[in-house]
Structures are given as structure tokens and as C-alpha cells.
Coordinates of N, CA and C in Angstrom, one line a residue:
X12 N 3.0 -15.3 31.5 CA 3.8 -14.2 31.9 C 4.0 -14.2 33.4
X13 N 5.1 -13.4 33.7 CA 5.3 -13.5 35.3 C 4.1 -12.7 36.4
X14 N 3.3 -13.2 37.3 CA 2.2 -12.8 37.6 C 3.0 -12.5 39.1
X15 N 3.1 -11.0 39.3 CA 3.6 -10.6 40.5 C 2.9 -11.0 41.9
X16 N 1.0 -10.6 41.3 CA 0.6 -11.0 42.8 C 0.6 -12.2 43.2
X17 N 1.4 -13.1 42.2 CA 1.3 -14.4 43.4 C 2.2 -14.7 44.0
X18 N 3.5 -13.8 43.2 CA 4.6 -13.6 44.1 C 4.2 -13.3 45.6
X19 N 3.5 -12.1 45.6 CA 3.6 -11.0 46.8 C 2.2 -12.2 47.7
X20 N 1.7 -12.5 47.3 CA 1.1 -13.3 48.1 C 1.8 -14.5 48.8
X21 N 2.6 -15.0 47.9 CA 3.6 -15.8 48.3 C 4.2 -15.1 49.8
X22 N 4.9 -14.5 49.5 CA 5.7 -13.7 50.3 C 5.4 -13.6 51.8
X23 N 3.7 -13.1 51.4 CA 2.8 -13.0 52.5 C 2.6 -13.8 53.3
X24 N 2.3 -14.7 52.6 CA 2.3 -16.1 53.2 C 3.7 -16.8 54.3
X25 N 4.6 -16.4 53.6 CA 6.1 -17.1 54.1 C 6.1 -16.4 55.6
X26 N 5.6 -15.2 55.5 CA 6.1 -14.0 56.7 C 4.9 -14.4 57.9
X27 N 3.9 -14.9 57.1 CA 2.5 -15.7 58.6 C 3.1 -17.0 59.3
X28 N 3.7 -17.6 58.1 CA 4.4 -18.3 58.6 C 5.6 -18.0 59.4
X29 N 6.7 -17.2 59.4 CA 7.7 -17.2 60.6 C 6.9 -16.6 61.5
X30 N 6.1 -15.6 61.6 CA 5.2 -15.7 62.5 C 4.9 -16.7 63.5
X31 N 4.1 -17.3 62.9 CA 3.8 -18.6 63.6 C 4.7 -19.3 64.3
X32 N 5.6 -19.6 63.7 CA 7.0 -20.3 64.1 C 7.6 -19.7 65.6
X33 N 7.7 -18.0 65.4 CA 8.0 -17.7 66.7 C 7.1 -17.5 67.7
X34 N 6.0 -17.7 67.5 CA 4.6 -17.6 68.6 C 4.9 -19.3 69.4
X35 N 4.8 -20.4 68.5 CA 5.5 -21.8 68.8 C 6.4 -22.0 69.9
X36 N 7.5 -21.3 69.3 CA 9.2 -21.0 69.9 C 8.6 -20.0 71.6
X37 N 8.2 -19.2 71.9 CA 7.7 -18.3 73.3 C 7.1 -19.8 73.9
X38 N 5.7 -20.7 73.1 CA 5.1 -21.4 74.3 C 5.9 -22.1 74.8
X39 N 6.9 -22.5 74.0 CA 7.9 -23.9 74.5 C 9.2 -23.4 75.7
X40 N 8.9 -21.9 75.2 CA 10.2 -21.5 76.5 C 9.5 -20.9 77.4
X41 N 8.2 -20.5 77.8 CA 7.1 -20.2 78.7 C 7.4 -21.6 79.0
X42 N 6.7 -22.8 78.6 CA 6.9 -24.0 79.6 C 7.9 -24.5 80.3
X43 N 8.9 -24.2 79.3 CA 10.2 -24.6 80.5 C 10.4 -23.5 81.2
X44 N 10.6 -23.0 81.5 CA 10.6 -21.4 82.5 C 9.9 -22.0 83.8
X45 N 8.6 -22.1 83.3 CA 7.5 -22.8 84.6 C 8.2 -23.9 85.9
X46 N 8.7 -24.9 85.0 CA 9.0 -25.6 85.6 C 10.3 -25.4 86.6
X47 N 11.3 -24.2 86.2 CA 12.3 -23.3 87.0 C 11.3 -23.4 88.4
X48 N 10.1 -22.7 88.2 CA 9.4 -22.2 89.5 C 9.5 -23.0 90.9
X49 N 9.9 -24.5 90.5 CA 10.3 -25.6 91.4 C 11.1 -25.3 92.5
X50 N 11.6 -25.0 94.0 CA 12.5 -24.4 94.2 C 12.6 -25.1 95.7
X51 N 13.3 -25.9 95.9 CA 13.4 -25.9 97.4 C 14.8 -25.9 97.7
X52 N 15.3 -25.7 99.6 CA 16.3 -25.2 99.1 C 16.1 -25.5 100.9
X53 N 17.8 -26.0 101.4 CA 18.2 -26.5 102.8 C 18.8 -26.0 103.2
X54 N 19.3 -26.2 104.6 CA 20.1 -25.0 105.3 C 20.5 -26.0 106.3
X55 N 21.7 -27.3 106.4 CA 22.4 -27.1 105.3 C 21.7 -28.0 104.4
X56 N 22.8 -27.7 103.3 CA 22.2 -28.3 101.9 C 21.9 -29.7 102.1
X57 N 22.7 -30.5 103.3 CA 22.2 -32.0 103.6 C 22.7 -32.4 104.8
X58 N 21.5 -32.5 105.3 CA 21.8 -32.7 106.9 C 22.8 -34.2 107.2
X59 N 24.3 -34.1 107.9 CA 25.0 -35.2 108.2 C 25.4 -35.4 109.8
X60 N 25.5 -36.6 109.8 CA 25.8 -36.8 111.4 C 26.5 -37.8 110.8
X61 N 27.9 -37.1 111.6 CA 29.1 -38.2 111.8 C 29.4 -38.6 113.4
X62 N 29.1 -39.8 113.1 CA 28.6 -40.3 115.2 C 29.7 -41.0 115.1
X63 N 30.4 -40.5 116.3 CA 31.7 -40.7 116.4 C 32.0 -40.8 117.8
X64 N 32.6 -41.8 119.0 CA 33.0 -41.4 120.4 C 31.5 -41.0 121.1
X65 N 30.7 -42.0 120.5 CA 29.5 -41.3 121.4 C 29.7 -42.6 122.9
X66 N 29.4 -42.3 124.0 CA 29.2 -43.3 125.1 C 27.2 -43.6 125.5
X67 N 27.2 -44.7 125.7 CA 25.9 -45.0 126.1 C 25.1 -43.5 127.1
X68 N 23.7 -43.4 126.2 CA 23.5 -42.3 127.0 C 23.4 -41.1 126.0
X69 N 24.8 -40.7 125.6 CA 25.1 -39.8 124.8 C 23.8 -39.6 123.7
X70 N 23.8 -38.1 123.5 CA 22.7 -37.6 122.0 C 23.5 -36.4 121.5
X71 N 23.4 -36.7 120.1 CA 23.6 -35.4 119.2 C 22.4 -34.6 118.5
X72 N 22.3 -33.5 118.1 CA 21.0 -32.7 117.4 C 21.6 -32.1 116.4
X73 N 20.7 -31.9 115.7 CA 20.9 -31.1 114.1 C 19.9 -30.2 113.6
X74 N 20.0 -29.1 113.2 CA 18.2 -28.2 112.7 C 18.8 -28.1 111.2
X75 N 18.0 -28.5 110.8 CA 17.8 -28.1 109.4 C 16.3 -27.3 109.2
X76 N 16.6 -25.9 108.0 CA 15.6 -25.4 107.6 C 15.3 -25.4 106.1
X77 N 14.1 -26.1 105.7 CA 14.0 -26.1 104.3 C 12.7 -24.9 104.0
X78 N 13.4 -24.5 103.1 CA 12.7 -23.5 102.0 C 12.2 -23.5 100.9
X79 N 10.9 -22.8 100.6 CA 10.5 -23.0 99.2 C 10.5 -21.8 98.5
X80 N 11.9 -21.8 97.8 CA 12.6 -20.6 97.4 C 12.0 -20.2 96.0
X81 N 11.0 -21.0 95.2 CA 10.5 -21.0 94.2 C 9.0 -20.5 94.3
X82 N 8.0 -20.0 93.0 CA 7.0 -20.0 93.0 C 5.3 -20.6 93.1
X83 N 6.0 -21.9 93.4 CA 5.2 -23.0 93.3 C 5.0 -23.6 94.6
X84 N 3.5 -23.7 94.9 CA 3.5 -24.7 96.4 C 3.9 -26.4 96.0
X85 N 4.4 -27.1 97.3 CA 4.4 -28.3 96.6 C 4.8 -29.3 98.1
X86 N 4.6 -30.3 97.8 CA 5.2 -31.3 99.2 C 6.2 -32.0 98.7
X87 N 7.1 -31.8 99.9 CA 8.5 -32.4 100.0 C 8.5 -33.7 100.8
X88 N 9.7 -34.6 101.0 CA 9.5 -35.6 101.6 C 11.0 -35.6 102.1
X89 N 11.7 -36.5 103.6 CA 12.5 -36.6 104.2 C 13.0 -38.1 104.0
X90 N 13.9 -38.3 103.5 CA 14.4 -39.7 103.6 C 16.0 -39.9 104.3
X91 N 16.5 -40.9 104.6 CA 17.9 -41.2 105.3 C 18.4 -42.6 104.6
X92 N 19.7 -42.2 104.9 CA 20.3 -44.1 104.2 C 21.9 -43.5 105.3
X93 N 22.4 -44.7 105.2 CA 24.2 -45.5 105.9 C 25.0 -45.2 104.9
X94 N 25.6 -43.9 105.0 CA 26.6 -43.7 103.6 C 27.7 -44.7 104.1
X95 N 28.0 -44.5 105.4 CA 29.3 -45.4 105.7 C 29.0 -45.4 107.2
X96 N 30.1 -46.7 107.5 CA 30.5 -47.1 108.7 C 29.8 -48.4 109.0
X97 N 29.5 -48.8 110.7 CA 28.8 -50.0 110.8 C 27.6 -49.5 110.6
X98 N 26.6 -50.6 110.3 CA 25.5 -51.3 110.2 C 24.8 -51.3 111.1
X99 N 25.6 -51.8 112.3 CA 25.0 -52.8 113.3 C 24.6 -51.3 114.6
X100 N 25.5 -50.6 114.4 CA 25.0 -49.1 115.2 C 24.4 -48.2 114.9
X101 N 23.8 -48.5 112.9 CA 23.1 -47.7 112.8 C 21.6 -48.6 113.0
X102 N 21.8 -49.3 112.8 CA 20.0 -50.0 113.5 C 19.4 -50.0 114.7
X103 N 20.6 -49.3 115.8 CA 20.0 -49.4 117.0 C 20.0 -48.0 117.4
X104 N 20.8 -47.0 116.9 CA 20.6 -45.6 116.9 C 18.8 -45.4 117.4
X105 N 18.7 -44.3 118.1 CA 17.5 -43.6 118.5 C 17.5 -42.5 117.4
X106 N 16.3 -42.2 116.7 CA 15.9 -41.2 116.2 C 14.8 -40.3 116.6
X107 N 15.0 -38.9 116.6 CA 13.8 -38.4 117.2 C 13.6 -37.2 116.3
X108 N 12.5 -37.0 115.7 CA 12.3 -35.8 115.0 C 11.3 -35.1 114.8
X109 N 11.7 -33.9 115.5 CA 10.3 -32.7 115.8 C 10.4 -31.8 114.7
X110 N 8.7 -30.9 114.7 CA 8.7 -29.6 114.3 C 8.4 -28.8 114.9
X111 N 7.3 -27.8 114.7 CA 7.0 -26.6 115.4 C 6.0 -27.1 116.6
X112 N 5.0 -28.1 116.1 CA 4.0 -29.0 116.7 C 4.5 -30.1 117.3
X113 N 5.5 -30.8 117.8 CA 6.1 -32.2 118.6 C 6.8 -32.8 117.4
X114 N 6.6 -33.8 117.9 CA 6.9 -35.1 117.1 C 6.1 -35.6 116.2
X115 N 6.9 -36.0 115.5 CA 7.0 -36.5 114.1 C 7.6 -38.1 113.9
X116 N 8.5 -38.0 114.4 CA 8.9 -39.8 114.8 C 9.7 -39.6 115.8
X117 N 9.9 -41.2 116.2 CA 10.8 -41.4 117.2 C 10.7 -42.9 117.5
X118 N 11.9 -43.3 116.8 CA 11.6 -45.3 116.5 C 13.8 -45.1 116.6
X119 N 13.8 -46.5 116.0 CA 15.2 -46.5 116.1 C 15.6 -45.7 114.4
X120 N 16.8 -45.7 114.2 CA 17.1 -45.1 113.0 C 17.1 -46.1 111.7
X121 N 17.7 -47.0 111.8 CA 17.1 -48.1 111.0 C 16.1 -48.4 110.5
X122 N 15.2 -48.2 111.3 CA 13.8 -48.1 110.8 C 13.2 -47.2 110.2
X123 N 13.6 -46.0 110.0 CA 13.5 -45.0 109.4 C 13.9 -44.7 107.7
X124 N 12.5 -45.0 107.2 CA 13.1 -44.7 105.7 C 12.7 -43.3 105.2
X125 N 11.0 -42.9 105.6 CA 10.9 -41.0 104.4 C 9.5 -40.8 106.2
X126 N 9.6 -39.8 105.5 CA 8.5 -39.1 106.5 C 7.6 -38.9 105.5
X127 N 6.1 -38.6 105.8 CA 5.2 -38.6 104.9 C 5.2 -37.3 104.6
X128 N 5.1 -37.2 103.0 CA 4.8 -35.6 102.6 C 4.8 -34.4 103.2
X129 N 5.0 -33.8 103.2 CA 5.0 -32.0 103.8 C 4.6 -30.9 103.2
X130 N 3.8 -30.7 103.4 CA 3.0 -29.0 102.2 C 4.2 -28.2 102.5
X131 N 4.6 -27.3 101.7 CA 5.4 -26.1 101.5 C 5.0 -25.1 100.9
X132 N 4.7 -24.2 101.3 CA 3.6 -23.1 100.8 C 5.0 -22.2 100.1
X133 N 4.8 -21.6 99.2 CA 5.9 -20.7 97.8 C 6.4 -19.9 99.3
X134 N 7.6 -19.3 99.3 CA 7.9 -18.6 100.0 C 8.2 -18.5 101.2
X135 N 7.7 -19.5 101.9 CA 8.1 -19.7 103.3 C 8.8 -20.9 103.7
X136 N 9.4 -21.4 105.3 CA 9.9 -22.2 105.6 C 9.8 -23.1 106.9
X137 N 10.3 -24.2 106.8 CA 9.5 -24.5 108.1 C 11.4 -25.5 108.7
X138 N 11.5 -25.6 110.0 CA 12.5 -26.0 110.8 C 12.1 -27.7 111.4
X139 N 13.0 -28.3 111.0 CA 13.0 -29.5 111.6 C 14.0 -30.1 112.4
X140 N 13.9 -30.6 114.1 CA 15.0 -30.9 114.5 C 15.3 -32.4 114.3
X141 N 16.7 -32.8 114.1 CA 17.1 -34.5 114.2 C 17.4 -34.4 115.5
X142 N 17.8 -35.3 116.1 CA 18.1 -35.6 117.4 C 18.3 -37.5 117.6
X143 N 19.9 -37.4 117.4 CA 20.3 -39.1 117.8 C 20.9 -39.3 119.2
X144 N 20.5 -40.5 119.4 CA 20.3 -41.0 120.8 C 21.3 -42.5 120.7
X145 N 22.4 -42.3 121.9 CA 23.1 -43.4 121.7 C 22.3 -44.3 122.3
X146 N 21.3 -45.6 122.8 CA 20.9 -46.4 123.6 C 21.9 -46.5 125.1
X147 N 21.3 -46.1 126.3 CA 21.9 -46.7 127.5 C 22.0 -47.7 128.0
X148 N 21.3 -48.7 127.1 CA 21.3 -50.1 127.4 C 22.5 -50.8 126.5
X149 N 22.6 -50.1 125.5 CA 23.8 -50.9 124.4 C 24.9 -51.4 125.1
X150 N 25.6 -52.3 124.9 CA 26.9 -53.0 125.2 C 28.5 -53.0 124.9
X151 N 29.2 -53.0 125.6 CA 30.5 -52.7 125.3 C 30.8 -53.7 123.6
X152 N 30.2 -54.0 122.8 CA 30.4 -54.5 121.6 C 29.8 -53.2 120.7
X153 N 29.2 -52.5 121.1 CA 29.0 -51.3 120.5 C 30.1 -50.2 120.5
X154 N 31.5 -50.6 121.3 CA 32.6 -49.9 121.7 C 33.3 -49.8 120.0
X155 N 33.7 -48.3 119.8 CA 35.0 -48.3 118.8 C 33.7 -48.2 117.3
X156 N 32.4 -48.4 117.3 CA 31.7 -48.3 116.0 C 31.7 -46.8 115.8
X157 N 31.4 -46.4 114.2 CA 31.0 -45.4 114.0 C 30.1 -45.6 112.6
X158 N 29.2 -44.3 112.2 CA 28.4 -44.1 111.4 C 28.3 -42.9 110.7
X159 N 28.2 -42.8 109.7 CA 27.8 -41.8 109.0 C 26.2 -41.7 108.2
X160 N 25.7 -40.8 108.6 CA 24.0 -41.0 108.1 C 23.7 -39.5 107.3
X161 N 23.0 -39.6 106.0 CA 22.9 -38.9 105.2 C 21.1 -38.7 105.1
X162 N 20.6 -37.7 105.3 CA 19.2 -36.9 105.5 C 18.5 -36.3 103.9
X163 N 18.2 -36.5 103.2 CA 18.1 -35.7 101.8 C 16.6 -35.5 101.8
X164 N 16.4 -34.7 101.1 CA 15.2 -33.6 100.8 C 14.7 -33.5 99.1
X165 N 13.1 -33.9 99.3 CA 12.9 -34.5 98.2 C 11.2 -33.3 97.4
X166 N 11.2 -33.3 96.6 CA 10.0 -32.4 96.5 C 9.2 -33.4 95.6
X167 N 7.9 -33.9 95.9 CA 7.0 -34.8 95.5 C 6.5 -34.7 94.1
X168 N 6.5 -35.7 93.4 CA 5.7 -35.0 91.6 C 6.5 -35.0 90.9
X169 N 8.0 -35.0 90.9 CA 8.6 -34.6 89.5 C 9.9 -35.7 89.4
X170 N 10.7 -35.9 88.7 CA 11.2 -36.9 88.1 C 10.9 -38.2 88.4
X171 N 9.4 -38.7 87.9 CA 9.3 -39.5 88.2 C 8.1 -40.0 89.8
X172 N 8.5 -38.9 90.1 CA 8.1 -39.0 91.8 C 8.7 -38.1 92.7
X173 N 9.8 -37.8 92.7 CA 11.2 -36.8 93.4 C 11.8 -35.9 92.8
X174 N 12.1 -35.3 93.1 CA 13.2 -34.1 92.8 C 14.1 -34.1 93.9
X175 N 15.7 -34.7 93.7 CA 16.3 -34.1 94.5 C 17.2 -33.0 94.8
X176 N 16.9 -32.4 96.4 CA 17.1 -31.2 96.5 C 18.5 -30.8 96.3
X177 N 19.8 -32.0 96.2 CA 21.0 -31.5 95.6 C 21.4 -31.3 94.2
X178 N 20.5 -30.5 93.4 CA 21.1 -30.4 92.2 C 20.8 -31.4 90.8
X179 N 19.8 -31.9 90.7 CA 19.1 -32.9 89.5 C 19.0 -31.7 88.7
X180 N 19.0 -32.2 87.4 CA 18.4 -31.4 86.1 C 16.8 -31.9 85.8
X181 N 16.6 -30.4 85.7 CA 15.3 -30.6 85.9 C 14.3 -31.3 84.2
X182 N 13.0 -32.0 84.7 CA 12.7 -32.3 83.5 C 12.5 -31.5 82.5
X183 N 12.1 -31.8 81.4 CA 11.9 -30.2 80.1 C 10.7 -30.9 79.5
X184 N 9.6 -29.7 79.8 CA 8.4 -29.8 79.8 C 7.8 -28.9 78.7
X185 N 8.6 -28.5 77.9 CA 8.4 -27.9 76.5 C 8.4 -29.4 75.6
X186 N 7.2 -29.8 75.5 CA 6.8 -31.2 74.9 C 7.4 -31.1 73.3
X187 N 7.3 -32.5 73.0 CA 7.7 -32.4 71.8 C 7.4 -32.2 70.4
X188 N 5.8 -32.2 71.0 CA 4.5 -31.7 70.2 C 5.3 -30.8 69.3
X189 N 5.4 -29.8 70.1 CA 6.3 -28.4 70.0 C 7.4 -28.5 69.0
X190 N 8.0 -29.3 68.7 CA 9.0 -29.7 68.1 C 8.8 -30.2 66.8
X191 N 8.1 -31.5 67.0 CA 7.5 -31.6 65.7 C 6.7 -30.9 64.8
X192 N 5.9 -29.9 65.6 CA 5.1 -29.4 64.7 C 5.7 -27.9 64.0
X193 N 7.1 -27.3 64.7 CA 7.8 -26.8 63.7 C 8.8 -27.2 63.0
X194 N 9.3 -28.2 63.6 CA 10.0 -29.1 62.0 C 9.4 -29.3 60.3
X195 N 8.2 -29.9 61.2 CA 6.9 -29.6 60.2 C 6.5 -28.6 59.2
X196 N 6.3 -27.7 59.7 CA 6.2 -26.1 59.5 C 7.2 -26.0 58.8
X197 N 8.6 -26.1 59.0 CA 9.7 -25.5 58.4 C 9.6 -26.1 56.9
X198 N 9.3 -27.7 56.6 CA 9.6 -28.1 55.9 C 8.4 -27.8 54.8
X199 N 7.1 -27.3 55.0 CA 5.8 -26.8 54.4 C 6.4 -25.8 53.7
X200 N 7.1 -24.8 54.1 CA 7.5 -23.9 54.0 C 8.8 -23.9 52.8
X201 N 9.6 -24.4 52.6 CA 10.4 -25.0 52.3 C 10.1 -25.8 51.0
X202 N 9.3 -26.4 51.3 CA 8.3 -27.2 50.3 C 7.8 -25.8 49.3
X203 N 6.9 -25.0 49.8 CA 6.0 -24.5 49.1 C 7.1 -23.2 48.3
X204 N 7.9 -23.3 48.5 CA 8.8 -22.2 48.0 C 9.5 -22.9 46.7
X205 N 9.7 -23.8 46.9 CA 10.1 -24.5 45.7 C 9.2 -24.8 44.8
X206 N 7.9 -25.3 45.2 CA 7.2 -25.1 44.1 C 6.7 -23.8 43.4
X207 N 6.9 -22.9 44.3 CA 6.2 -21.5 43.5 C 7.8 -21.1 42.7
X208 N 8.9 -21.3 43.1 CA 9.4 -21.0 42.0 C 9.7 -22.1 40.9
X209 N 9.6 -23.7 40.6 CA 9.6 -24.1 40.0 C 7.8 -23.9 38.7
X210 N 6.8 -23.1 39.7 CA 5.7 -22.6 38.7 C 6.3 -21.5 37.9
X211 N 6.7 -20.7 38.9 CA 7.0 -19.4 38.1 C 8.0 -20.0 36.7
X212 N 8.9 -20.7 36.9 CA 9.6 -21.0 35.7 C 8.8 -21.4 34.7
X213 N 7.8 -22.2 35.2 CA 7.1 -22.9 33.6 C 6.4 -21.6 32.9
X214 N 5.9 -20.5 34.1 CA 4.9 -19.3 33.3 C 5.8 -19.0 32.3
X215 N 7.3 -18.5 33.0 CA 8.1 -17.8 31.9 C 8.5 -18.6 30.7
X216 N 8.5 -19.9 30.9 CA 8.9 -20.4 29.7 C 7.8 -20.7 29.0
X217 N 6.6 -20.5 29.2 CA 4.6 -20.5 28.6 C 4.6 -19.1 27.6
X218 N 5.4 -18.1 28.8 CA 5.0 -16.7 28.0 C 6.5 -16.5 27.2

């Protein structure tokens, strides 16, 4: 005969289970949320120097202020590359770069590839000056070059190693654990319903 309570226990069961399923669903969107907390942020968004008409002697400056607009401390790092122009002027360029405390470097620019790490405490910011230096010694074959040099801002730890500060998608740290184990779940579920009503059939056709 048809035995209700195993219906209703059935039932019971199915509803622990979507339960479950949405307790799953919050940790996985708690962890990616977290990883939002990441936040750095430039002023400007990338420091550029277009060296152009400079004469022996000649220097340009630039301040950038980076921010940790996010809730998470974390170290950032400073790197440069030659988007365009000559080569040969950007290897002999002077670089000089201070913070609140002096210097920080001061070699040619070519030689310059990251600055080492930088703590960034949640919420605050710290100012860094560039400052290029045409050489006084350089030679009229340095006449008529130009350069373009691009500055980017990196936060240490995450894709890999970097995060860069223009705009990457960030990684998704709602693991897949997560994933599989309600796929899983769904299909237990799914499973177990089919057999309680393929039981129920046989009772009825018993009684």
C-alpha cells in the first residue's frame, strides 16, 4: 500500500538538500567577492613621457599617486618598457626616481626594468616622482630622436605573480570544488527521486 511517511520524509529530505545547495552557492560568491577587495588605482592611470625636442641638459618630471582603493594590504611593483620611438635614446636617458624618503633609483633608463615591491597599506597612498634627464654630454646624433616610455603598476600575488593596474579580469577564486560538489548533489537528488517514485510504483502495484 502507498506508505505516506516515506513520502514526507522523502520530501524532507529533498528540502535539506536545496538547503545545502544554497549554503554551497553564498561560499562560492563570498570567495569571489573577496578577491574584488584587490584594489589599486593611479593618478594617472599610466604614467607616459613623450620626449620630444628635448636639448642636451634638458629634464622632464612626472608625479604619479597610487592608491589602495581596496580592502586588502598588498605590494605593488613599478615596471617601464619603449612603446615607441628610438632605442638608442631610450638607453641613454637619465632616470631618477624619488619618494617621500629620497631616492629610489637613478641609473640610465634602459636599465631600468621593476623597482622592488612596495607595501601598500588598505586605504592609503603614497607619491612617486619620475624625472628624465636628457645627458649633457650626448651628441649631435642624438638630434631629431624621440621616445615614448610607458610606467605600469603591478600588485604582487595574483595572476600568476601580477595584477595589472589597467584593467585585467580578475582571477575567480570560487574553486571548483564548489562546482563539482553541487553538480554532484544535484544529480543525488535527482537520482533519489526517481527511485522513490519508481518504489512507490511497485508498492502500488504489491497492494
Amino acid at each position: 500500500m502507498f506508505d505516506r511517511r516515506l513520502l514526507i520524509k522523502s520530501i524532507y529530505m529533498f528540502i535539506a538538500v536545496l538547503l545545502l545547495m544554497i549554503s554551497l552557492g553564498n561560499i562560492q560568491i563570498y570567495a569571489e567577492n573577496k578577491v574584488n577587495e584587490i584594489d589599486i588605482m593611479t593618478t594617472p592611470e599610466k604614467l607616459l613621457f613623450n620626449i620630444n625636442n628635448l636639448k642636451p641638459g634638458d629634464w622632464a618630471k612626472r608625479t604619479v599617486i597610487i592608491t589602495n582603493s581596496g580592502k586588502e594590504d598588498y605590494k605593488y611593483i613599478t615596471s617601464a618598457k619603449l612603446k615607441n620611438g628610438s632605442e638608442k635614446l631610450y638607453n641613454e636617458l637619465l632616470l631618477i626616481i624619488t619618494d617621500s624618503d629620497g631616492e629610489i633609483f637613478n641609473n640610465k633608463l634602459g636599465e631600468f626594468k621593476k623597482l622592488d615591491p612596495r607595501i601598500l597599506i588598505s586605504g592609503q597612498e603614497e607619491e612617486l616622482i619620475f624625472t628624465i634627464k636628457f645627458p649633457s654630454e650626448l651628441g649631435n646624433d642624438f638630434q631629431g630622436l624621440s621616445s615614448e616610455v610607458e610606467f605600469k603598476y603591478y600588485v604582487e600575488g595574483t595572476l600568476g605573480g601580477t595584477l595589472p593596474v589597467d584593467g585585467p579580469k580578475l582571477p575567480e577564486t570560487g574553486t571548483n570544488a564548489y562546482n563539482i560538489l553541487l553538480t554532484g548533489t544535484i544529480l543525488l537528488v535527482v537520482g533519489g527521486v526517481l527511485l522513490l517514485i519508481n518504489r512507490l510504483r511497485k508498492m502500488r502495484r504489491i497492494g
